[in-house]
mmCIF file of C-alpha atoms in Angstrom:
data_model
loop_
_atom_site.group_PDB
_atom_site.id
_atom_site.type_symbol
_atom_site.label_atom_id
_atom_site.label_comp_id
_atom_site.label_asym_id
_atom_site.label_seq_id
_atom_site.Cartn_x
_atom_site.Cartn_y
_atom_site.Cartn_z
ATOM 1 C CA UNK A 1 -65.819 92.338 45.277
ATOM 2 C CA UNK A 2 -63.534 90.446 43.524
ATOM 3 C CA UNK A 3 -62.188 87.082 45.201
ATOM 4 C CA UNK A 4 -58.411 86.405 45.657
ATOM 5 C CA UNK A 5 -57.688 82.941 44.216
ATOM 6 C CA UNK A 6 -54.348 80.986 44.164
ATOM 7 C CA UNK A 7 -54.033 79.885 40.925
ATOM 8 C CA UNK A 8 -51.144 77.768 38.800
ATOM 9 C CA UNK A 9 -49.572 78.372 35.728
ATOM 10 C CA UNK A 10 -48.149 76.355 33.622
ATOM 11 C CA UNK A 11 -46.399 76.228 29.979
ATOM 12 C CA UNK A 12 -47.204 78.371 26.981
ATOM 13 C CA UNK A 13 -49.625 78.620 24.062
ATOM 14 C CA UNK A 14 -53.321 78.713 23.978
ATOM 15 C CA UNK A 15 -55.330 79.127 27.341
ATOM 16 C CA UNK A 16 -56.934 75.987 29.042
ATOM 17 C CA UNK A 17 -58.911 76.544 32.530
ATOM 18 C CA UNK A 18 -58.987 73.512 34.565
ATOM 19 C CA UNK A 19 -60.902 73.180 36.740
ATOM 20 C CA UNK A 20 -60.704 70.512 39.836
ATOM 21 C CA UNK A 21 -63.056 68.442 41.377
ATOM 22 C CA UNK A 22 -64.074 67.953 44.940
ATOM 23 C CA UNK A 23 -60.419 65.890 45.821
ATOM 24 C CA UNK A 24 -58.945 69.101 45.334
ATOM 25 C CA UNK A 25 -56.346 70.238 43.232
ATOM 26 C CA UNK A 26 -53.839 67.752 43.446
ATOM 27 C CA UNK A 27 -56.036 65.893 41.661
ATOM 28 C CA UNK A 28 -55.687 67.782 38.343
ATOM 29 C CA UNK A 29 -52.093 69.250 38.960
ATOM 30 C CA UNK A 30 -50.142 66.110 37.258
ATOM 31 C CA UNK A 31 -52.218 66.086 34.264
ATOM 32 C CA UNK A 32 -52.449 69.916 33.887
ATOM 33 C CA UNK A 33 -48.195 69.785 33.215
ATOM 34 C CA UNK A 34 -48.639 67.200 30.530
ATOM 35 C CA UNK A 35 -51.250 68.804 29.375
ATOM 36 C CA UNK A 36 -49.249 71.995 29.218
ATOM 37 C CA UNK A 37 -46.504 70.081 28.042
ATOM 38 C CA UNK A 38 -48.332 68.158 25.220
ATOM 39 C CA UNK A 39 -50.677 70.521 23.518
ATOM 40 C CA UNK A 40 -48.897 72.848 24.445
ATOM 41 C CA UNK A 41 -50.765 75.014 26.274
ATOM 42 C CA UNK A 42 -51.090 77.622 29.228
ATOM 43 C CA UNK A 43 -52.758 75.609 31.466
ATOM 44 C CA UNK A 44 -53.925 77.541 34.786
ATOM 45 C CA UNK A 45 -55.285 75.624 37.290
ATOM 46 C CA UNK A 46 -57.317 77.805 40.266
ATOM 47 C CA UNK A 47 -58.048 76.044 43.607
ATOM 48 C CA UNK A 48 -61.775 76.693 44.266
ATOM 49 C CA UNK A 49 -61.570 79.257 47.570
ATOM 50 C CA UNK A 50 -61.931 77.075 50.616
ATOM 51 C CA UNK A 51 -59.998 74.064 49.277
ATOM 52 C CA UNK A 52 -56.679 72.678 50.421
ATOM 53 C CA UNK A 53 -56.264 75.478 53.156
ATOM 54 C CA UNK A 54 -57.276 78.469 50.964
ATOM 55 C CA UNK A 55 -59.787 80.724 52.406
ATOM 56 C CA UNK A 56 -63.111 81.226 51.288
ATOM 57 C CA UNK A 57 -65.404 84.369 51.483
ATOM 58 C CA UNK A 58 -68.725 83.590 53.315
ATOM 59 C CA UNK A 59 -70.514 85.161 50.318
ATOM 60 C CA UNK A 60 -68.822 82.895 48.145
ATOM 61 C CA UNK A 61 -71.216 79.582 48.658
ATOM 62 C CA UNK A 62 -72.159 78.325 44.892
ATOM 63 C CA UNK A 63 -71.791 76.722 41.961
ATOM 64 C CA UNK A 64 -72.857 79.932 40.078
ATOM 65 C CA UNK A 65 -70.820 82.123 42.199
ATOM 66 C CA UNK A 66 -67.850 80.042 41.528
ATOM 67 C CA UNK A 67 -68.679 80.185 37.658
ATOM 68 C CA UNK A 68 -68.933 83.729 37.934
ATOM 69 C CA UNK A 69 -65.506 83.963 39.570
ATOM 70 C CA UNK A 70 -63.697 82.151 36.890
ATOM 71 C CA UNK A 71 -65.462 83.912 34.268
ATOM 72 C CA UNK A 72 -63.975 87.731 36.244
ATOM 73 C CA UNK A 73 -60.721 85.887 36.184
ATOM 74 C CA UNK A 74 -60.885 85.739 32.326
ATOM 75 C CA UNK A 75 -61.624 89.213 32.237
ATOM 76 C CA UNK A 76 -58.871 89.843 34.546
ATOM 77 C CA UNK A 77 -56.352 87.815 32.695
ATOM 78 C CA UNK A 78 -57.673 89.397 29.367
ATOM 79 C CA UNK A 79 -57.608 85.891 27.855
ATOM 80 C CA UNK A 80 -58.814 85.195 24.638
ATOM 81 C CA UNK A 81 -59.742 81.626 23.152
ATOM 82 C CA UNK A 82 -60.096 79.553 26.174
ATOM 83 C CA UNK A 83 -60.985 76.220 26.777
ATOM 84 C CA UNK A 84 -62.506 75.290 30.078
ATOM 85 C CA UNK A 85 -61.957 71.464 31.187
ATOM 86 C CA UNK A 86 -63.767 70.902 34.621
ATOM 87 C CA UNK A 87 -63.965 67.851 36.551
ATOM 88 C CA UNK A 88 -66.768 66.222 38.644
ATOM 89 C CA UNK A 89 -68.305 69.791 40.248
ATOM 90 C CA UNK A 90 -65.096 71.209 38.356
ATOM 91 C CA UNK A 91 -67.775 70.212 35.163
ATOM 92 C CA UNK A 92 -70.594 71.483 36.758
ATOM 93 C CA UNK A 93 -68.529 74.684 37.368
ATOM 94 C CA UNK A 94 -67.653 74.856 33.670
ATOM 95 C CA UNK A 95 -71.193 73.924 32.718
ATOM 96 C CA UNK A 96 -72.729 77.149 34.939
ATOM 97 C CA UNK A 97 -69.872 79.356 33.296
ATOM 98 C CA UNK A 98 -70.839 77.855 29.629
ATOM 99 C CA UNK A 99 -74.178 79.545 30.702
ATOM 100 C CA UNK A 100 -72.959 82.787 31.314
ATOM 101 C CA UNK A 101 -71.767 83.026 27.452
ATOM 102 C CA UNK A 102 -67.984 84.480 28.080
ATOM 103 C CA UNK A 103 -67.108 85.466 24.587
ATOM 104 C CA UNK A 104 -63.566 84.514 25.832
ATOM 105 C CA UNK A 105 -64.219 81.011 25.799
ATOM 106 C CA UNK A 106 -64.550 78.730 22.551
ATOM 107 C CA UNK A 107 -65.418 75.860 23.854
ATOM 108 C CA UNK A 108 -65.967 73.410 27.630
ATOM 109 C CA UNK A 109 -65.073 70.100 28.278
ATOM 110 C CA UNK A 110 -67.499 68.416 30.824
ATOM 111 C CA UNK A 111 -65.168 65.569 32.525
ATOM 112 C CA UNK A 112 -67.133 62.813 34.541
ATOM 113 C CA UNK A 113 -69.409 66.128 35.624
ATOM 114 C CA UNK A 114 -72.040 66.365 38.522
ATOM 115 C CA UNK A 115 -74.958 68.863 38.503
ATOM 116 C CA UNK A 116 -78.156 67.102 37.287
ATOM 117 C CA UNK A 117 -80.291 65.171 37.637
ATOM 118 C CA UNK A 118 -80.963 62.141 35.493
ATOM 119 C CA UNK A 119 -84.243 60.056 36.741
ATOM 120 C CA UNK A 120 -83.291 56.637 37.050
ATOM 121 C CA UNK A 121 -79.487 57.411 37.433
ATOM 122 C CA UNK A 122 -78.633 59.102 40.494
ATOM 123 C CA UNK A 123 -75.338 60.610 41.764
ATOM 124 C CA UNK A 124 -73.789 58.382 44.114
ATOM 125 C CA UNK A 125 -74.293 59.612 48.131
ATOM 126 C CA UNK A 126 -70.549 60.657 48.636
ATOM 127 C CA UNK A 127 -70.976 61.948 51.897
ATOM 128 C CA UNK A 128 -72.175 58.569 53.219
ATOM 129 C CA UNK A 129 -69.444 56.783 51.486
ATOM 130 C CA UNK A 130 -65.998 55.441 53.287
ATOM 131 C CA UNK A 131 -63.307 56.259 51.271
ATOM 132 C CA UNK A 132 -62.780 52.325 50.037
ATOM 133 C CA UNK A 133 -66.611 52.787 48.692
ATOM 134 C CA UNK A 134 -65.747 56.033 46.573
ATOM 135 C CA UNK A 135 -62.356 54.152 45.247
ATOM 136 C CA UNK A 136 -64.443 51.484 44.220
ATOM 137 C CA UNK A 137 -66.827 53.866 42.319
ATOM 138 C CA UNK A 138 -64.236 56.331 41.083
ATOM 139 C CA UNK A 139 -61.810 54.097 39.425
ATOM 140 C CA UNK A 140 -61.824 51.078 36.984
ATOM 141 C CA UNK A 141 -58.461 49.803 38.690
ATOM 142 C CA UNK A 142 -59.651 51.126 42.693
ATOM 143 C CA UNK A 143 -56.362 49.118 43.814
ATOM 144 C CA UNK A 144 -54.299 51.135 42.129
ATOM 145 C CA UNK A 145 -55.554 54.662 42.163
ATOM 146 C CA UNK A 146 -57.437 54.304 45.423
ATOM 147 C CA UNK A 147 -56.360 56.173 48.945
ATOM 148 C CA UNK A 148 -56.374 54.634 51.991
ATOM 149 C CA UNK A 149 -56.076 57.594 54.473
ATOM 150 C CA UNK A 150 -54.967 55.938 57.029
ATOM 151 C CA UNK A 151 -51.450 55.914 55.524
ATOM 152 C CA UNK A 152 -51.985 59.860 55.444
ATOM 153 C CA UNK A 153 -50.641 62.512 57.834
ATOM 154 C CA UNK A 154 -52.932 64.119 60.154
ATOM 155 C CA UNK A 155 -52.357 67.326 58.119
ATOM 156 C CA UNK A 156 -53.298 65.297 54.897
ATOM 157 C CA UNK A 157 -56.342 64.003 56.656
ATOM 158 C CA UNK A 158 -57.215 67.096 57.999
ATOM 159 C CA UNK A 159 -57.164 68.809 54.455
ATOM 160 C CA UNK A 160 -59.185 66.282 52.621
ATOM 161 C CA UNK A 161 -61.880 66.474 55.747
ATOM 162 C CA UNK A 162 -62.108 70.558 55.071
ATOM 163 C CA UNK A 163 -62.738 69.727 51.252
ATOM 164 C CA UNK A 164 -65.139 67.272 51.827
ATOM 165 C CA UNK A 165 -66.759 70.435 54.142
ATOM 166 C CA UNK A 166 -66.252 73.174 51.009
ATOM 167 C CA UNK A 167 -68.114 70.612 48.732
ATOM 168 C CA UNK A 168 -71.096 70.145 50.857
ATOM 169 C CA UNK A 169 -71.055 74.532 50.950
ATOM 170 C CA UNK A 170 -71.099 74.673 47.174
ATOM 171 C CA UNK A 171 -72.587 71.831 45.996
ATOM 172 C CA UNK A 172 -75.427 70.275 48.631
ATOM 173 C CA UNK A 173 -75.051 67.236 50.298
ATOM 174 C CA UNK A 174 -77.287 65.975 46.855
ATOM 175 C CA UNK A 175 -74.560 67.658 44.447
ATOM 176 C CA UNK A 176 -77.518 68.483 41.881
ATOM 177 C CA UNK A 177 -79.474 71.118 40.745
ATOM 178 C CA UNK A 178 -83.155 70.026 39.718
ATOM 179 C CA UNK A 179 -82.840 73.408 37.491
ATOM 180 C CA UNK A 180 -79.623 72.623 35.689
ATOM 181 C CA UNK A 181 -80.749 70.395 33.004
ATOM 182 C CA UNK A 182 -83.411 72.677 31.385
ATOM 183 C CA UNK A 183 -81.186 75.838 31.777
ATOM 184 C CA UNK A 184 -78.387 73.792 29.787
ATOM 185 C CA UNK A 185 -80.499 74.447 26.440
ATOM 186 C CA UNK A 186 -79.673 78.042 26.330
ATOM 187 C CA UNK A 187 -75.525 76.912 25.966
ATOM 188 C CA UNK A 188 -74.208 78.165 23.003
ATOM 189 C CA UNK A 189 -70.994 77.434 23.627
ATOM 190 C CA UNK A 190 -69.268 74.489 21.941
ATOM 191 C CA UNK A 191 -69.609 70.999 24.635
ATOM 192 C CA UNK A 192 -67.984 68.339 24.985
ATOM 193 C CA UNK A 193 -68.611 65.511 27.516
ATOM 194 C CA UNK A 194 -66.156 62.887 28.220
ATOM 195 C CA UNK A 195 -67.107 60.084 30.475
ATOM 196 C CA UNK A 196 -65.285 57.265 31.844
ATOM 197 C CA UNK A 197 -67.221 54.308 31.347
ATOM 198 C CA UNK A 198 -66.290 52.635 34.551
ATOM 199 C CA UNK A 199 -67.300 55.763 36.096
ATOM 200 C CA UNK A 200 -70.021 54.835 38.953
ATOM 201 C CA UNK A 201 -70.479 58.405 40.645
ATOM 202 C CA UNK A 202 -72.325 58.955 37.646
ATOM 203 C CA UNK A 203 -72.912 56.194 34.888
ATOM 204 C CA UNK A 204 -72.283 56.855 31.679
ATOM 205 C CA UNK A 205 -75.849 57.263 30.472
ATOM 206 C CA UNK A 206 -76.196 60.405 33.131
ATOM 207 C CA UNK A 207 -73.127 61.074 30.763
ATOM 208 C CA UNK A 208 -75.203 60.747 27.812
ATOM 209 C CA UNK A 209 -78.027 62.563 29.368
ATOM 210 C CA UNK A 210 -75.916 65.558 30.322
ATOM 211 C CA UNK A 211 -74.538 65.599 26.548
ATOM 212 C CA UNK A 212 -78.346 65.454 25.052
ATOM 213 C CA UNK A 213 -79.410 68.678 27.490
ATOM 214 C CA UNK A 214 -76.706 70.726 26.020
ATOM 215 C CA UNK A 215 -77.793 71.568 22.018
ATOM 216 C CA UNK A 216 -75.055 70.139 19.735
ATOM 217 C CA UNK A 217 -72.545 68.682 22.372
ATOM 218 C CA UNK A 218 -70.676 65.890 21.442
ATOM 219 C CA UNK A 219 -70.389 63.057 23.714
ATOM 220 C CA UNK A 220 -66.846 60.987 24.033
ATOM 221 C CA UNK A 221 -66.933 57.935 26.466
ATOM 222 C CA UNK A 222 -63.071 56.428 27.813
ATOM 223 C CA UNK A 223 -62.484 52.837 28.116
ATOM 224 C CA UNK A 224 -61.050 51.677 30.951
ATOM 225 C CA UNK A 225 -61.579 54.714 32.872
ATOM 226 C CA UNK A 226 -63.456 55.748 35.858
ATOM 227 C CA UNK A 227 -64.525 59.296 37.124
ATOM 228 C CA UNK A 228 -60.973 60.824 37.470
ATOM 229 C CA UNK A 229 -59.693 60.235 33.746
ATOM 230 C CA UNK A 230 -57.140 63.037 34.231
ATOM 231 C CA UNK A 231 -55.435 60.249 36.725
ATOM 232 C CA UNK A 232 -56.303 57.037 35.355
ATOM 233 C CA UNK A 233 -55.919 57.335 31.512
ATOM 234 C CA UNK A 234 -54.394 61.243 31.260
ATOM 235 C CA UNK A 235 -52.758 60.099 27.694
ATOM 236 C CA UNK A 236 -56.566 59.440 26.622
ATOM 237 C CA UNK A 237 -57.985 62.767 28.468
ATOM 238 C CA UNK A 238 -54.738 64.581 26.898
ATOM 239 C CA UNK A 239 -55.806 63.648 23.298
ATOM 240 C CA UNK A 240 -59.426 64.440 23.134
ATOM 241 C CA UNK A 241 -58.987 67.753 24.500
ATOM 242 C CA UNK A 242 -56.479 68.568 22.882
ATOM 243 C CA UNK A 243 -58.398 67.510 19.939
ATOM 244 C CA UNK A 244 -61.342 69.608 20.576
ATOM 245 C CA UNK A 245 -59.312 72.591 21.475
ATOM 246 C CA UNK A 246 -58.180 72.770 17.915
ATOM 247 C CA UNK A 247 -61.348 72.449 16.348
ATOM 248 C CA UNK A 248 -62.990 74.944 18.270
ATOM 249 C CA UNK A 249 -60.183 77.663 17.984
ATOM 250 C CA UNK A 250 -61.411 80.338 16.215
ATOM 251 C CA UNK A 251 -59.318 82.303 13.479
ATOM 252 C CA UNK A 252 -59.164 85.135 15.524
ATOM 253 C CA UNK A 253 -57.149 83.137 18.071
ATOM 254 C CA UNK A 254 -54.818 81.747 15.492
ATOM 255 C CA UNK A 255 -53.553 84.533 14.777
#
């Protein structure tokens, strides 16, 4: 059964899939217009079913079932040379469709992603952090890009509570699968992993790590960045996809 997704569009050109992390996806939608803007591209940007007030179907409870939805919506779409850019379990989500081997895709961008497991360099516990905690490990500047919810609505409280419930559904309260890393060596796919190197969800040696699992992925760390680069450096984000969208387009999409 296929899955009814709200989904933005924006700009023209070649086909990038973003896709957000668990703060939703208002935390991709700025970046996704300069994106569009800059490359330029046609971005689309899907919410994942069950955040920011969309509705999700009970059998719909995965990482690999949301892969598998994104890949249909390719199909759907009839896209050809697509990039996929995910974010945080957005990356994990690109990671699971990377093993699925869509022939539309040329080539994933793992962004600050969550998944596996790295011994020695665990995923921060982000259900037992307050949100000053996460700032502090998301961001390189946590005064500036930081949210205090108490300044929120109730409405905009109440939707970042329901995420926070559709990330724990898809993801575990552990946000890893002890599987992932080993399955990553069948990726044929064209990788990239960019990391933030203030990022503290993940460090950037589970960075590193998640770049060696993957055969021939290229590994691209941001200064002065933490694990949201899309909001705290999007000119630097911008450029290396951007970058690794070209070299991975295939003649057949040139045309």
């Amino acid at each position: 059964m296929k899955t009814n997704l709200t989904l933005g569009e924006r700009g023209e050109g070649r086909p990038i899939l973003v896709l957000h992390g668990g703060g939703g996806p208002l935390t991709v939608a700025a970046w996704a217009g300069h994106l569009a803007a800059t490359a330029p591209a046609r971005v689309l940007t899907p919410t994942h079913p069950g955040f920011q007030g969309t509705p999700r179907p009970e059998t719909l409870d995965s990482i690999a079932g949301l892969a598998a939805t994104y890949v249909d919506l390719l199909d759907d779409l009839d896209l050809a040379g697509v990039t996929v850019v995910g974010n945080s379990i957005g990356g994990w989500i690109a990671a699971e469709m990377a093993l699925l081997g869509s022939d539309r895709v040329t080539g994933y961008v793992l962004v600050d992603a969550v998944g596996i497991e790295v011994p020695g360099h665990p995923v921060a516990d982000f259900f037992a952090l307050t949100p000053a905690e996460l700032a502090r490990l998301s961001y390189h500047d946590p005064e500036t890009y930081g949210i205090d919810p108490s300044r929120l609505s109730p409405e905009a409280r109440a939707v970042m509570a329901a995420n926070r419930a559709a990330i724990e559904v898809y993801a575990g309260r552990s946000m890893t699968d002890p599987t992932l890393a080993a399955r990553l060596g069948a990726v044929s796919t064209p990788t990239l992993v960019v990391w933030g190197e203030a990022d503290r969800n993940g460090d950037p040696e589970f960075g590193r790590a998640y770049a060696a699992a993957i055969p021939g992925a290229r590994f691209t760390l941001l200064p002065e960045t933490g694990h949201l680069p899309q909001i705290e450096t999007p000119e630097a984000l911008t450029s290396v996809v951007t970058e690794f969208a070209a070299a991975t387009q295939r003649p057949v999409d040139a045309a």
